[in-house]
Structure formats: structure tokens, C-alpha cells
mmCIF file of C-alpha atoms in Angstrom:
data_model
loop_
_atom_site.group_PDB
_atom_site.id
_atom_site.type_symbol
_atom_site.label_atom_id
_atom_site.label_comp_id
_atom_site.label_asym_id
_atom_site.label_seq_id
_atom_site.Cartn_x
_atom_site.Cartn_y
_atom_site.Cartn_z
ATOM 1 C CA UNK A 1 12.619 26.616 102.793
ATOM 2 C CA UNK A 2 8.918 25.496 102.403
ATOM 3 C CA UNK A 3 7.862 24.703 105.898
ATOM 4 C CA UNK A 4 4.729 24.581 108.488
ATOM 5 C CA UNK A 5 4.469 26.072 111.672
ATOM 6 C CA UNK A 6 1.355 25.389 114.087
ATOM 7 C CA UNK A 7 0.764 27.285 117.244
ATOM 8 C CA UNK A 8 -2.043 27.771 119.713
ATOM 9 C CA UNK A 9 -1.708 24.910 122.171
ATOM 10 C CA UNK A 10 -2.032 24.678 125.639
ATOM 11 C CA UNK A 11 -3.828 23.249 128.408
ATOM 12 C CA UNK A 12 -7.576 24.044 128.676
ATOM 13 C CA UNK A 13 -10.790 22.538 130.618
ATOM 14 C CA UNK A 14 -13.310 20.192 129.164
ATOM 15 C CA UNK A 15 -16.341 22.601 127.464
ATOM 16 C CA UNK A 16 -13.679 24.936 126.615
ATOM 17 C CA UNK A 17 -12.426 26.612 122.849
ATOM 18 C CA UNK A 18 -9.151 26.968 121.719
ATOM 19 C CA UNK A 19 -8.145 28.102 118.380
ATOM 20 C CA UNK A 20 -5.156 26.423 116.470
ATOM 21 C CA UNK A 21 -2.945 28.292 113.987
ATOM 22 C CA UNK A 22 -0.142 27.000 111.394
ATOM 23 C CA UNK A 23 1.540 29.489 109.224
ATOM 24 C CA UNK A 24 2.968 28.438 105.811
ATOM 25 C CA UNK A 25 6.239 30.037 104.248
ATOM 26 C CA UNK A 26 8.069 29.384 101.279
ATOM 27 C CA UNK A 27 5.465 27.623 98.893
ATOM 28 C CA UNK A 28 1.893 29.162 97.594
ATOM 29 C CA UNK A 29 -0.324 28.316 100.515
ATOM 30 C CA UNK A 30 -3.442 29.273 97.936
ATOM 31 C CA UNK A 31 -2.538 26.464 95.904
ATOM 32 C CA UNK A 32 -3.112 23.378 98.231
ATOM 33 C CA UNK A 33 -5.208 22.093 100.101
ATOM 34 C CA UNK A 34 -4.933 21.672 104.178
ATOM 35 C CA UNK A 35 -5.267 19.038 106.223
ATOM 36 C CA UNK A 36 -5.337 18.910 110.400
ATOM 37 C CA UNK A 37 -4.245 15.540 111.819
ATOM 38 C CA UNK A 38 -3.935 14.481 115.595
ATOM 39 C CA UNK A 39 -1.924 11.963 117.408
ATOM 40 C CA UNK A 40 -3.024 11.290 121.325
ATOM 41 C CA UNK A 41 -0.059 10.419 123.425
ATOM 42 C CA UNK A 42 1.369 7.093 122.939
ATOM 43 C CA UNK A 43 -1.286 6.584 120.093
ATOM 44 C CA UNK A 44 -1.840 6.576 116.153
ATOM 45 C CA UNK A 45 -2.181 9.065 113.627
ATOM 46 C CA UNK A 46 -6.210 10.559 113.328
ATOM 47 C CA UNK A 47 -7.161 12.187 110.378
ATOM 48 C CA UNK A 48 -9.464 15.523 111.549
ATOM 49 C CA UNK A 49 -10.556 17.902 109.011
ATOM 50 C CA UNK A 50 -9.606 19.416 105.630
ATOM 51 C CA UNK A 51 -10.380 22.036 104.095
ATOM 52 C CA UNK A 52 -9.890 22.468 99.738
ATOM 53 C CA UNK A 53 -7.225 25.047 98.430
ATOM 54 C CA UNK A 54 -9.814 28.042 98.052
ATOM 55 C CA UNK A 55 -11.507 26.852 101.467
ATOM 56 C CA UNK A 56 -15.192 26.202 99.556
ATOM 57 C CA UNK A 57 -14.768 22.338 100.631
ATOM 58 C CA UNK A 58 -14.048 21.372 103.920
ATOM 59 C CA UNK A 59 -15.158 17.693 105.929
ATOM 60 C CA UNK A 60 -14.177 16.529 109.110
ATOM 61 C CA UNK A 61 -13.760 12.978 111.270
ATOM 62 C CA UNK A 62 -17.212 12.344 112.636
ATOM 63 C CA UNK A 63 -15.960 12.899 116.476
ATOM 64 C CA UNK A 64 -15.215 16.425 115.668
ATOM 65 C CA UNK A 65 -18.481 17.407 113.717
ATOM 66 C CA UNK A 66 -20.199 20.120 114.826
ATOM 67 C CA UNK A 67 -17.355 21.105 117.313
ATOM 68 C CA UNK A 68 -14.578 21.944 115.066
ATOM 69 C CA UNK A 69 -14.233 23.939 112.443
ATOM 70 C CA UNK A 70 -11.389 24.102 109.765
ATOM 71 C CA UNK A 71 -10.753 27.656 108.145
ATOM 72 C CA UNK A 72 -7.993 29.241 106.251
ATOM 73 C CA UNK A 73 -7.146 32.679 104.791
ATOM 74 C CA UNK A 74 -4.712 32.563 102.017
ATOM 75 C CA UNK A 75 -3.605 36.504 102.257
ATOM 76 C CA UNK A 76 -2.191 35.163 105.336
ATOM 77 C CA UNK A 77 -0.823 31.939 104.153
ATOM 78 C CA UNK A 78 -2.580 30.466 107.508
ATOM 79 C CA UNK A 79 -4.384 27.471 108.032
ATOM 80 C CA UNK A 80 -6.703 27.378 111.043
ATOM 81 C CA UNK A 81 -8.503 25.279 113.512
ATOM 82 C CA UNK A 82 -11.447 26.403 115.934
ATOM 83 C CA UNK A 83 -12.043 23.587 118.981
ATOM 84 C CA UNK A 84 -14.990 24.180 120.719
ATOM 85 C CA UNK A 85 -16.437 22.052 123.546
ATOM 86 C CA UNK A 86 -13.290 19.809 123.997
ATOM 87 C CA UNK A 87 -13.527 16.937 125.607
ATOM 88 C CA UNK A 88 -10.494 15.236 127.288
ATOM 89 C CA UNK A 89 -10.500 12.763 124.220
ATOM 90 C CA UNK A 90 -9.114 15.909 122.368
ATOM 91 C CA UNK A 91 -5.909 15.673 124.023
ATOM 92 C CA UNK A 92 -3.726 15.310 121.533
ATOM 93 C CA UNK A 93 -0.244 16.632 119.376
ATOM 94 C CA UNK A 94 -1.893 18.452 116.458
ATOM 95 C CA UNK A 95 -0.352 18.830 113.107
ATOM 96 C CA UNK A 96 -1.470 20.326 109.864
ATOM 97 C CA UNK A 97 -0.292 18.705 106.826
ATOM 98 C CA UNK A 98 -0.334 20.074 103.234
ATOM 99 C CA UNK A 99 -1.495 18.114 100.393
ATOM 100 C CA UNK A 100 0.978 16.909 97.765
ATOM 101 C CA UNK A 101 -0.674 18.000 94.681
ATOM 102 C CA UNK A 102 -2.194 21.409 94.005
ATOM 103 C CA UNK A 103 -5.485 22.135 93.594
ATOM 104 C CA UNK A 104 -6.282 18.345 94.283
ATOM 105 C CA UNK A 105 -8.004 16.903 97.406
ATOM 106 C CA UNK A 106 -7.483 13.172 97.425
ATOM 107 C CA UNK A 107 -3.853 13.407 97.807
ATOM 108 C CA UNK A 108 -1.435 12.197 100.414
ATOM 109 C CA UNK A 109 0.329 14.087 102.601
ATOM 110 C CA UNK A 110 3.784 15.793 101.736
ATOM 111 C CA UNK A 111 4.666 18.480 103.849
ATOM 112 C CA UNK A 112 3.574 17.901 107.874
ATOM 113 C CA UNK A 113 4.278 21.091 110.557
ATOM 114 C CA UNK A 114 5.991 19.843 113.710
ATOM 115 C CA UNK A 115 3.052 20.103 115.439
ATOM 116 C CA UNK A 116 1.075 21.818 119.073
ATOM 117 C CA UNK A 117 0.299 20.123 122.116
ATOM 118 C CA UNK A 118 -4.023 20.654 122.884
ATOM 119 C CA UNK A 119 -4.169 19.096 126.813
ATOM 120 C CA UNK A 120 -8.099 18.956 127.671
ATOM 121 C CA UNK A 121 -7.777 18.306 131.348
ATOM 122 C CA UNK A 122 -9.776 20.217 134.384
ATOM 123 C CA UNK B 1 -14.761 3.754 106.258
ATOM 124 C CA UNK B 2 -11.705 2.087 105.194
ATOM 125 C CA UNK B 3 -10.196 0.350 108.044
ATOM 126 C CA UNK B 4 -6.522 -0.435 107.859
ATOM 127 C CA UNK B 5 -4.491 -3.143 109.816
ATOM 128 C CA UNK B 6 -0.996 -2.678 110.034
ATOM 129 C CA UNK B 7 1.407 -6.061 110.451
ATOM 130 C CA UNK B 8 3.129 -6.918 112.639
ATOM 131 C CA UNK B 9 2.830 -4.262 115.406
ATOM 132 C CA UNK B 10 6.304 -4.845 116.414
ATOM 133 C CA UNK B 11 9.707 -5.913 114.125
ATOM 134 C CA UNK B 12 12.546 -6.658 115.735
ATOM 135 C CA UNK B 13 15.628 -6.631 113.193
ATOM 136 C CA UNK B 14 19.132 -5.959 113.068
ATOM 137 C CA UNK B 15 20.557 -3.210 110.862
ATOM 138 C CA UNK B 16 21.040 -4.491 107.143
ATOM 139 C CA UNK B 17 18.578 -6.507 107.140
ATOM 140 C CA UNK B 18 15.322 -6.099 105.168
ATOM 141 C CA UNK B 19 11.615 -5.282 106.728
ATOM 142 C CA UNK B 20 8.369 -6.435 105.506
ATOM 143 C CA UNK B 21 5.497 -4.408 106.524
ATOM 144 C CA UNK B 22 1.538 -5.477 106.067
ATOM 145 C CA UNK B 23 -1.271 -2.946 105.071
ATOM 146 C CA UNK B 24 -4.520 -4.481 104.675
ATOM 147 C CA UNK B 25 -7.481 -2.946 104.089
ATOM 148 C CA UNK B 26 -10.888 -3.519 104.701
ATOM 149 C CA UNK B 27 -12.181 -3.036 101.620
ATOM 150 C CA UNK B 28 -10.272 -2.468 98.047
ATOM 151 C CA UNK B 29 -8.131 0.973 97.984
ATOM 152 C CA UNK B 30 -7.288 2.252 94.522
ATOM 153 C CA UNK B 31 -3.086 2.103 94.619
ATOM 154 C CA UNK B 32 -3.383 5.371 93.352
ATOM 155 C CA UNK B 33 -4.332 6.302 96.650
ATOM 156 C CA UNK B 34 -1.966 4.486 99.186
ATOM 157 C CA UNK B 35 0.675 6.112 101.045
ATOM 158 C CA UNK B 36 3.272 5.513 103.559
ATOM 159 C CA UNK B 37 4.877 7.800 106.412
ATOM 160 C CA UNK B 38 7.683 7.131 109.061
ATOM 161 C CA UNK B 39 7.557 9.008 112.545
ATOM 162 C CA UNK B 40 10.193 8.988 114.927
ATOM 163 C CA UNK B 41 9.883 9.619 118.743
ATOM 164 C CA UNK B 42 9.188 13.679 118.899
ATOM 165 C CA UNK B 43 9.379 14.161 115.181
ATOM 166 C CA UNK B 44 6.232 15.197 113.026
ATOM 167 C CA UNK B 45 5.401 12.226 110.214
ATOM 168 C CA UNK B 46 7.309 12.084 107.046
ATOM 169 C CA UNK B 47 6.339 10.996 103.722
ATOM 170 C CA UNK B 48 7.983 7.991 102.106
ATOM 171 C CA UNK B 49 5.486 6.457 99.385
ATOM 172 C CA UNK B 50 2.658 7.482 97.668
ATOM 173 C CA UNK B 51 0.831 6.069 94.972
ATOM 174 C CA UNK B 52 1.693 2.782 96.050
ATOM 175 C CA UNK B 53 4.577 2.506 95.084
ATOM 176 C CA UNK B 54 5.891 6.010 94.861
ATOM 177 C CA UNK B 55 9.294 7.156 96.389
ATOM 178 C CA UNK B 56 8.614 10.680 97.929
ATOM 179 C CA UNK B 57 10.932 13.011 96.999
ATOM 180 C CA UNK B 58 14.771 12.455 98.535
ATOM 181 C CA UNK B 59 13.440 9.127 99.817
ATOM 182 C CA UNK B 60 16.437 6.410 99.600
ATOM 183 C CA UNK B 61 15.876 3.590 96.929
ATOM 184 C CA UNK B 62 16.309 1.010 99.714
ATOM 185 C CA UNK B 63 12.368 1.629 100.423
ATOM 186 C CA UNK B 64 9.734 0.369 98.465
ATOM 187 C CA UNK B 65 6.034 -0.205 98.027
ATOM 188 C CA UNK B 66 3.764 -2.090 96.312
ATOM 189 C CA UNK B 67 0.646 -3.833 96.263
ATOM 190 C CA UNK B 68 -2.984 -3.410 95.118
ATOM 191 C CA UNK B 69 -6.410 -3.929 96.054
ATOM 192 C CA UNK B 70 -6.592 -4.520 99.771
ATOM 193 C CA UNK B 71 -2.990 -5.993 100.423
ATOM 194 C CA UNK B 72 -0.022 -3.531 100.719
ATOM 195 C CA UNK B 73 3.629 -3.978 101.699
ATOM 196 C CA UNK B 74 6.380 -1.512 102.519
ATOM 197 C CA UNK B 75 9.686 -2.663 102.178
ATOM 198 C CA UNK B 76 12.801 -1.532 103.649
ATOM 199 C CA UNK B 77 16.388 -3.236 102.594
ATOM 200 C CA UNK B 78 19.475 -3.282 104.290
ATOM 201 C CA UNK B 79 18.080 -1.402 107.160
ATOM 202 C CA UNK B 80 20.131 1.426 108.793
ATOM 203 C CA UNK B 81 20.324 3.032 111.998
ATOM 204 C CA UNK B 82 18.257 5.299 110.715
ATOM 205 C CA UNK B 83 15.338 3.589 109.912
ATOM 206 C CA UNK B 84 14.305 2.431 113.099
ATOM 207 C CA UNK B 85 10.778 3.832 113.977
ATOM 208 C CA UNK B 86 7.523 3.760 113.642
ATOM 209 C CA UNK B 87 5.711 3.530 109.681
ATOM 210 C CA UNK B 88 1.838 4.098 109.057
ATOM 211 C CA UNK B 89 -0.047 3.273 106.107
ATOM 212 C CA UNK B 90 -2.531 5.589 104.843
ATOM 213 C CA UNK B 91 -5.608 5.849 102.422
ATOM 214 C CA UNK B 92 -6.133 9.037 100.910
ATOM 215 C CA UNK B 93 -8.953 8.202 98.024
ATOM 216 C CA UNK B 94 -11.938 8.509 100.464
ATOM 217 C CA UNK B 95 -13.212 10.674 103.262
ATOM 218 C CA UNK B 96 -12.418 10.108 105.961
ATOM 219 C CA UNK B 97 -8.690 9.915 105.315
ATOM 220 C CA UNK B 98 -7.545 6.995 107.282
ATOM 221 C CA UNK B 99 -4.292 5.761 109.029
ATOM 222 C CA UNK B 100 -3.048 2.169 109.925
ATOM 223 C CA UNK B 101 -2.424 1.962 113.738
ATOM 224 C CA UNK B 102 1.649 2.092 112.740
ATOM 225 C CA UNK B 103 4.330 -0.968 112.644
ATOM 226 C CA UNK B 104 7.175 -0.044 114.961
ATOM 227 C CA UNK B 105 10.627 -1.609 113.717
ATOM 228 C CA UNK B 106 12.752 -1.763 116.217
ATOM 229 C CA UNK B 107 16.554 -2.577 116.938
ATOM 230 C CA UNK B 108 17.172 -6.457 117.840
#
């Protein structure tokens, strides 16, 4: 079963890192590209970063640049995320999302993770 | 950026009977590059159309999309139980990707 599965949440202070994980099985990671998107509690979908299939291409939302960084290692089949300086605005449910055509970049979304909770609070 | 409004923020219907929701963007989207996604309470997004007008794969014929430009419109017939939740649109031709702020259909 082809599936998603972020970890790495938790509750941290404002200035602090954290580093988000989601693990791919049962597709070829290599193949797609990866997306991270967050939803605050009670709010919308927010589009964060991506990253292209072989990880040469990457861009982010502007209110991440320069904090965040999207990474992934295909021997691993693992998609990452490194948070630095949060801010409580970072609270959030994060999910990462696979694209829905391979090698492409401009694609929707087809597979989503179930998600980890980031809680920026001091 | 390509902002897009989402109409009406709330529908209140009755199961078996059909929703209308609005995407509109703020500037023309390629329909190539127009999807939707349900989300229930706790439960990560799913994806329902793409392209449009695009069933996703297992989606029930009783949704459908369409549109073009900068109008968009997700229709759902005879609504079931099921189907009561929230539904964003999305554009996925341009960085950055963008969501609607979601239509939540809800039970009458």
C-alpha cells in the first residue's frame, strides 16, 4: 500500500529548530516530486515548499524563506523539512504531499501523509 | 500570486441533494492546472479533481468539475452522508501553489 508517513512534531519555543520527517513506502519515492503543506488550527490549507524528484529544484512560500529548508534523500525514500527560527505563526498540522505525475512539478496533489502537529509556543 | 475565493463559505444541504461550489481566481488559471480536495475533521486532504475536470482515481461519478479561465465549479449530486466536509480548490500551474480558503458543506 503506497502511503506517507510524517514525524517530528512537537512543541518547541519561538527561535527554535525542529526537523520534520515523512517516510514513503510502496511507490518509487525517486520518481516524484515532494511537496510540504501546513494547515494552522481551525484554518486553510498553506502551500510551503517543494522540492523536484532528484531534489535539484526546490521553492518555498515567501514566509518561510530563508528559515526553512526542504531536502530529501531518495536511498531513504524520505522527504524532509528543517524549521529554523519558528515563530508562533508556524503552529501548524504539517503534511507532505506527493505529486501526481512523475518527474513533473506543476502537478496537483495525489497522495497526502496524515500529517505532524509543529506547536511554536514558549 | 494567484488568489483564490472559494463560494459560499458555508452550504447547508440535505443528503441527495446536489452542491455547487465557486472557485474564482484572481487572475486566469490554465484548467490544466485546477484541482480539488475534500478534508474531513482529523483526516489529511484527499484528492477529488484535477485537471479541471478530472475524477481522481476511485472518486464516485456523482462529483464533477469544470470550468476555465478564472471561474471554477465543483459539483457534487445526490449528496451522501459521506460527503459532508470541507472542499478546497487549488492552483498548481504557478509557484506559489495556492489553496482556496475551503467551502464547508454541511448537514441541514
Amino acid at each position: 500500500q503506497v502511503q506517507l508517513v510524517e514525524s517530528g512534531g512537537g512543541v518547541v519555543q519561538p527561535g527554535r529548530s525542529l526537523r520534520l520527517s515523512c517516510v514513503a513506502s510502496g511507490s518509487t519515492f525517486s520518481n516524484y516530486a515532494m511537496h510540504w503543506v501546513r494547515q494552522a488550527p481551525g484554518k486553510g490549507l498553506e502551500w510551503v515548499a517543494v522540492t523536484s524528484y532528484d531534489g535539484s529544484t526546490r521553492d518555498y512560500t515567501d514566509s518561510v524563506k530563508g528559515r526553512f529548508t526542504i531536502s530529501r534523500d531518495n536511498s531513504k525514500s524520505t522527504l524532509y523539512l528543517q524549521m529554523n527560527s519558528l515563530r508562533a505563526e508556524d503552529t501548524a498540522t504539517y503534511y507532505c504531499a506527493r505529486a501526481g505525475v512523475g518527474f513533473g512539478y506543476y502537478y496537483y496533489m495525489d497522495l497526502w501523509g496524515k500529517g505532524t502537529t509543529v506547536t511554536v509556543s514558549s | 500570486e494567484i488568489v483564490l475565493t472559494q463560494s459560499p463559505g458555508t452550504l447547508s444541504l440535505s443528503p441527495g441533494e446536489t452542491a455547487t461550489l465557486s472557485c474564482r481566481a484572481s487572475q486566469s488559471v490554465s484548467s490544466t492546472y485546477l484541482a480539488w480536495y475534500q478534508q474531513k475533521p482529523g483526516q489529511a486532504p484527499r484528492l477529488l479533481i484535477y485537471g479541471a475536470a478530472s475524477r481522481a482515481t476511485g472518486i464516485p461519478d456523482r462529483f464533477s468539475g469544470s470550468g476555465s479561465g478564472t471561474d471554477f465549479t465543483l459539483t457534487i449530486s445526490r449528496l451522501e452522508p459521506e460527503d459532508f466536509a470541507v472542499y478546497y480548490c487549488q492552483q498548481y500551474g504557478s509557484s506559489p501553489w495556492t489553496f482556496g480558503q475551503g467551502t464547508k458543506v454541511e448537514i441541514k
